[in-house]
Amino acid sequence: SETQKILLTTGLPVLVCSEPASPVSLDESAGETHPEGEWPFRKILLAVDGSEGAHRCAERCMELAASLQAEVQALYVMSPLPAVERFADVIEGDVCQNRATHRAQETLDDIARMATARGVPIATGYVVDKRFDVAILDRARHGRCDLIVMHGHAHDARSLRHVARSVIL
């Protein structure tokens, strides 16, 4: 239902992939290219949150990036720590913050391995911001990304639950 709302309300092109789906394969006769003869998607921003759905989305993104010979910028967006965890970090020496950043880095390292295995150039990073949609759009603009790929299924996503709709709109 969330996907249907997005498709009916946005004026932007939206690619929706249902699961299970076959691997992405594109040939040049299947789509339009730029006048220079290149695919329009040269830089892809992949937003992840460590969920299983985001992992599956990352795999599909890498297949797409390899087909398009595009570069990927993977971004892990996480919320600021709640006050109780910030207070615990003062006492215990950043244990909660280190755990959160370690989880983000593990996810990004896994995605970097996926990209490397497919020959896809990749840059990774994480950001702490409670406005996930704004952080994603800022990174896409500053990174000059042509396409944003993210998992948006509410039952599986950790943090990106309703962010996909906000990013599109």
mmCIF file of C-alpha atoms in Angstrom:
data_model
loop_
_atom_site.group_PDB
_atom_site.id
_atom_site.type_symbol
_atom_site.label_atom_id
_atom_site.label_comp_id
_atom_site.label_asym_id
_atom_site.label_seq_id
_atom_site.Cartn_x
_atom_site.Cartn_y
_atom_site.Cartn_z
ATOM 1 C CA SER A 1 0.000 0.000 0.000
ATOM 2 C CA GLU A 2 2.894 2.370 0.737
ATOM 3 C CA THR A 3 4.381 1.700 -2.709
ATOM 4 C CA GLN A 4 1.021 2.361 -4.341
ATOM 5 C CA LYS A 5 0.714 5.722 -2.534
ATOM 6 C CA ILE A 6 4.172 6.746 -3.709
ATOM 7 C CA LEU A 7 3.513 5.765 -7.308
ATOM 8 C CA LEU A 8 0.250 7.702 -7.357
ATOM 9 C CA THR A 9 1.570 10.885 -5.716
ATOM 10 C CA THR A 10 5.046 11.463 -7.118
ATOM 11 C CA GLY A 11 5.846 13.038 -10.442
ATOM 12 C CA LEU A 12 9.278 11.406 -10.491
ATOM 13 C CA PRO A 13 10.227 8.143 -12.179
ATOM 14 C CA VAL A 14 10.296 5.376 -9.548
ATOM 15 C CA LEU A 15 11.692 1.890 -10.061
ATOM 16 C CA VAL A 16 9.953 -0.670 -7.856
ATOM 17 C CA CYS A 17 11.379 -4.177 -7.531
ATOM 18 C CA SER A 18 9.325 -6.918 -5.980
ATOM 19 C CA GLU A 19 10.810 -10.054 -4.518
ATOM 20 C CA PRO A 20 11.733 -12.621 -5.532
ATOM 21 C CA ALA A 21 13.190 -11.209 -8.690
ATOM 22 C CA SER A 22 15.762 -12.371 -11.163
ATOM 23 C CA PRO A 23 19.164 -10.688 -11.254
ATOM 24 C CA VAL A 24 19.314 -7.352 -13.010
ATOM 25 C CA SER A 25 20.569 -7.462 -16.551
ATOM 26 C CA LEU A 26 20.419 -4.585 -18.954
ATOM 27 C CA ASP A 27 21.368 -4.343 -22.563
ATOM 28 C CA GLU A 28 21.651 -1.095 -24.403
ATOM 29 C CA SER A 29 18.621 -1.765 -26.582
ATOM 30 C CA ALA A 30 16.376 -1.993 -23.494
ATOM 31 C CA GLY A 31 16.652 1.620 -22.397
ATOM 32 C CA GLU A 32 17.408 5.140 -23.407
ATOM 33 C CA THR A 33 20.919 6.511 -23.194
ATOM 34 C CA HIS A 34 22.349 9.957 -22.990
ATOM 35 C CA PRO A 35 23.295 11.655 -26.246
ATOM 36 C CA GLU A 36 26.923 10.822 -25.492
ATOM 37 C CA GLY A 37 25.955 7.141 -25.581
ATOM 38 C CA GLU A 38 26.234 6.543 -21.834
ATOM 39 C CA TRP A 39 23.627 5.379 -19.354
ATOM 40 C CA PRO A 40 22.175 8.260 -17.360
ATOM 41 C CA PHE A 41 22.995 6.636 -13.997
ATOM 42 C CA ARG A 42 26.721 7.028 -13.376
ATOM 43 C CA LYS A 43 26.634 7.531 -9.586
ATOM 44 C CA ILE A 44 24.274 5.627 -7.323
ATOM 45 C CA LEU A 45 23.597 6.418 -3.688
ATOM 46 C CA LEU A 46 22.729 3.281 -1.719
ATOM 47 C CA ALA A 47 21.092 4.022 1.650
ATOM 48 C CA VAL A 48 21.255 1.136 4.132
ATOM 49 C CA ASP A 49 20.302 0.462 7.734
ATOM 50 C CA GLY A 50 21.695 -2.992 8.509
ATOM 51 C CA SER A 51 18.395 -4.851 7.984
ATOM 52 C CA GLU A 52 18.082 -8.036 5.934
ATOM 53 C CA GLY A 53 15.912 -6.213 3.416
ATOM 54 C CA ALA A 54 18.539 -3.509 2.987
ATOM 55 C CA HIS A 55 21.142 -6.241 2.455
ATOM 56 C CA ARG A 56 19.041 -7.789 -0.340
ATOM 57 C CA CYS A 57 18.552 -4.312 -1.793
ATOM 58 C CA ALA A 58 22.332 -3.764 -1.722
ATOM 59 C CA GLU A 59 22.882 -6.990 -3.653
ATOM 60 C CA ARG A 60 20.430 -5.855 -6.328
ATOM 61 C CA CYS A 61 22.050 -2.411 -6.392
ATOM 62 C CA MET A 62 25.482 -3.945 -7.011
ATOM 63 C CA GLU A 63 24.088 -6.002 -9.892
ATOM 64 C CA LEU A 64 22.572 -2.861 -11.372
ATOM 65 C CA ALA A 65 25.765 -0.821 -10.838
ATOM 66 C CA ALA A 66 27.874 -3.527 -12.481
ATOM 67 C CA SER A 67 25.492 -3.606 -15.486
ATOM 68 C CA LEU A 68 25.604 0.182 -15.813
ATOM 69 C CA GLN A 69 29.315 0.476 -14.994
ATOM 70 C CA ALA A 70 28.299 2.989 -12.329
ATOM 71 C CA GLU A 71 29.961 3.897 -9.065
ATOM 72 C CA VAL A 72 28.169 3.416 -5.744
ATOM 73 C CA GLN A 73 28.220 5.584 -2.649
ATOM 74 C CA ALA A 74 26.897 3.546 0.290
ATOM 75 C CA LEU A 75 25.458 5.536 3.189
ATOM 76 C CA TYR A 76 24.429 4.196 6.591
ATOM 77 C CA VAL A 77 22.198 6.678 8.389
ATOM 78 C CA MET A 78 21.726 6.232 12.119
ATOM 79 C CA SER A 79 19.814 8.107 14.762
ATOM 80 C CA PRO A 80 21.575 10.022 17.510
ATOM 81 C CA LEU A 81 21.839 8.004 20.709
ATOM 82 C CA PRO A 82 18.977 8.362 23.178
ATOM 83 C CA ALA A 83 19.745 10.449 26.261
ATOM 84 C CA VAL A 84 20.127 7.408 28.513
ATOM 85 C CA GLU A 85 22.777 5.915 26.213
ATOM 86 C CA ARG A 86 24.603 9.246 25.936
ATOM 87 C CA PHE A 87 24.641 9.415 29.727
ATOM 88 C CA ALA A 88 25.926 5.820 29.902
ATOM 89 C CA ASP A 89 28.694 6.746 27.470
ATOM 90 C CA VAL A 90 29.818 9.548 29.779
ATOM 91 C CA ILE A 91 30.165 7.028 32.584
ATOM 92 C CA GLU A 92 31.453 4.052 30.571
ATOM 93 C CA GLY A 93 33.516 5.791 27.914
ATOM 94 C CA ASP A 94 31.568 5.758 24.629
ATOM 95 C CA VAL A 95 30.548 2.076 24.794
ATOM 96 C CA CYS A 96 27.116 2.703 23.225
ATOM 97 C CA GLN A 97 28.456 5.036 20.538
ATOM 98 C CA ASN A 98 31.238 2.596 19.671
ATOM 99 C CA ARG A 99 28.734 -0.260 19.400
ATOM 100 C CA ALA A 100 26.519 1.782 17.052
ATOM 101 C CA THR A 101 29.380 2.906 14.821
ATOM 102 C CA HIS A 102 30.827 -0.622 14.788
ATOM 103 C CA ARG A 103 27.467 -1.987 13.551
ATOM 104 C CA ALA A 104 27.373 0.690 10.841
ATOM 105 C CA GLN A 105 30.957 -0.013 9.785
ATOM 106 C CA GLU A 106 30.361 -3.780 9.619
ATOM 107 C CA THR A 107 27.386 -3.208 7.330
ATOM 108 C CA LEU A 108 29.381 -0.850 5.106
ATOM 109 C CA ASP A 109 32.336 -3.267 4.982
ATOM 110 C CA ASP A 110 29.979 -6.044 3.853
ATOM 111 C CA ILE A 111 28.615 -3.808 1.096
ATOM 112 C CA ALA A 112 32.144 -2.850 0.038
ATOM 113 C CA ARG A 113 32.979 -6.561 -0.318
ATOM 114 C CA MET A 114 29.878 -7.020 -2.489
ATOM 115 C CA ALA A 115 30.934 -4.135 -4.709
ATOM 116 C CA THR A 116 34.531 -5.312 -4.998
ATOM 117 C CA ALA A 117 33.388 -8.818 -5.967
ATOM 118 C CA ARG A 118 31.443 -7.310 -8.879
ATOM 119 C CA GLY A 119 34.095 -4.758 -9.878
ATOM 120 C CA VAL A 120 31.956 -1.815 -8.797
ATOM 121 C CA PRO A 121 33.785 1.305 -7.547
ATOM 122 C CA ILE A 122 32.479 2.184 -4.088
ATOM 123 C CA ALA A 123 32.797 4.805 -1.378
ATOM 124 C CA THR A 124 31.203 4.247 2.017
ATOM 125 C CA GLY A 125 30.296 6.389 4.980
ATOM 126 C CA TYR A 126 27.858 6.837 7.794
ATOM 127 C CA VAL A 127 26.099 9.837 9.227
ATOM 128 C CA VAL A 128 24.299 10.473 12.502
ATOM 129 C CA ASP A 129 21.106 12.435 11.929
ATOM 130 C CA LYS A 130 17.537 12.060 13.134
ATOM 131 C CA ARG A 131 16.303 13.413 9.772
ATOM 132 C CA PHE A 132 17.118 10.373 7.661
ATOM 133 C CA ASP A 133 15.475 11.697 4.501
ATOM 134 C CA VAL A 134 17.359 15.002 4.681
ATOM 135 C CA ALA A 135 20.684 13.215 5.296
ATOM 136 C CA ILE A 136 20.103 10.936 2.299
ATOM 137 C CA LEU A 137 19.115 13.781 -0.017
ATOM 138 C CA ASP A 138 22.057 15.928 1.147
ATOM 139 C CA ARG A 139 24.509 13.102 0.443
ATOM 140 C CA ALA A 140 22.919 12.470 -2.962
ATOM 141 C CA ARG A 141 23.194 16.148 -3.907
ATOM 142 C CA HIS A 142 26.737 16.617 -2.616
ATOM 143 C CA GLY A 143 27.856 13.342 -4.192
ATOM 144 C CA ARG A 144 26.192 14.298 -7.491
ATOM 145 C CA CYS A 145 24.278 11.014 -7.515
ATOM 146 C CA ASP A 146 21.901 10.268 -10.372
ATOM 147 C CA LEU A 147 19.962 7.535 -8.596
ATOM 148 C CA ILE A 148 19.040 6.738 -4.991
ATOM 149 C CA VAL A 149 18.526 3.077 -4.119
ATOM 150 C CA MET A 150 17.037 2.106 -0.782
ATOM 151 C CA HIS A 151 14.978 -0.565 0.857
ATOM 152 C CA GLY A 152 11.590 0.669 1.899
ATOM 153 C CA HIS A 153 9.549 -2.260 3.198
ATOM 154 C CA ALA A 154 8.120 -1.312 6.575
ATOM 155 C CA HIS A 155 8.153 -4.838 8.014
ATOM 156 C CA ASP A 156 11.866 -5.411 7.525
ATOM 157 C CA ALA A 157 13.680 -2.077 7.674
ATOM 158 C CA ARG A 158 15.266 -1.010 10.938
ATOM 159 C CA SER A 159 15.576 2.697 10.413
ATOM 160 C CA LEU A 160 14.480 3.356 6.855
ATOM 161 C CA ARG A 161 10.917 2.249 7.599
ATOM 162 C CA HIS A 162 9.052 5.213 6.127
ATOM 163 C CA VAL A 163 12.003 7.178 4.830
ATOM 164 C CA ALA A 164 11.728 5.974 1.228
ATOM 165 C CA ARG A 165 8.392 7.728 0.836
ATOM 166 C CA SER A 166 9.791 10.982 2.274
ATOM 167 C CA VAL A 167 12.855 10.838 0.014
ATOM 168 C CA ILE A 168 10.726 10.326 -3.091
ATOM 169 C CA LEU A 169 8.207 13.010 -2.210
#
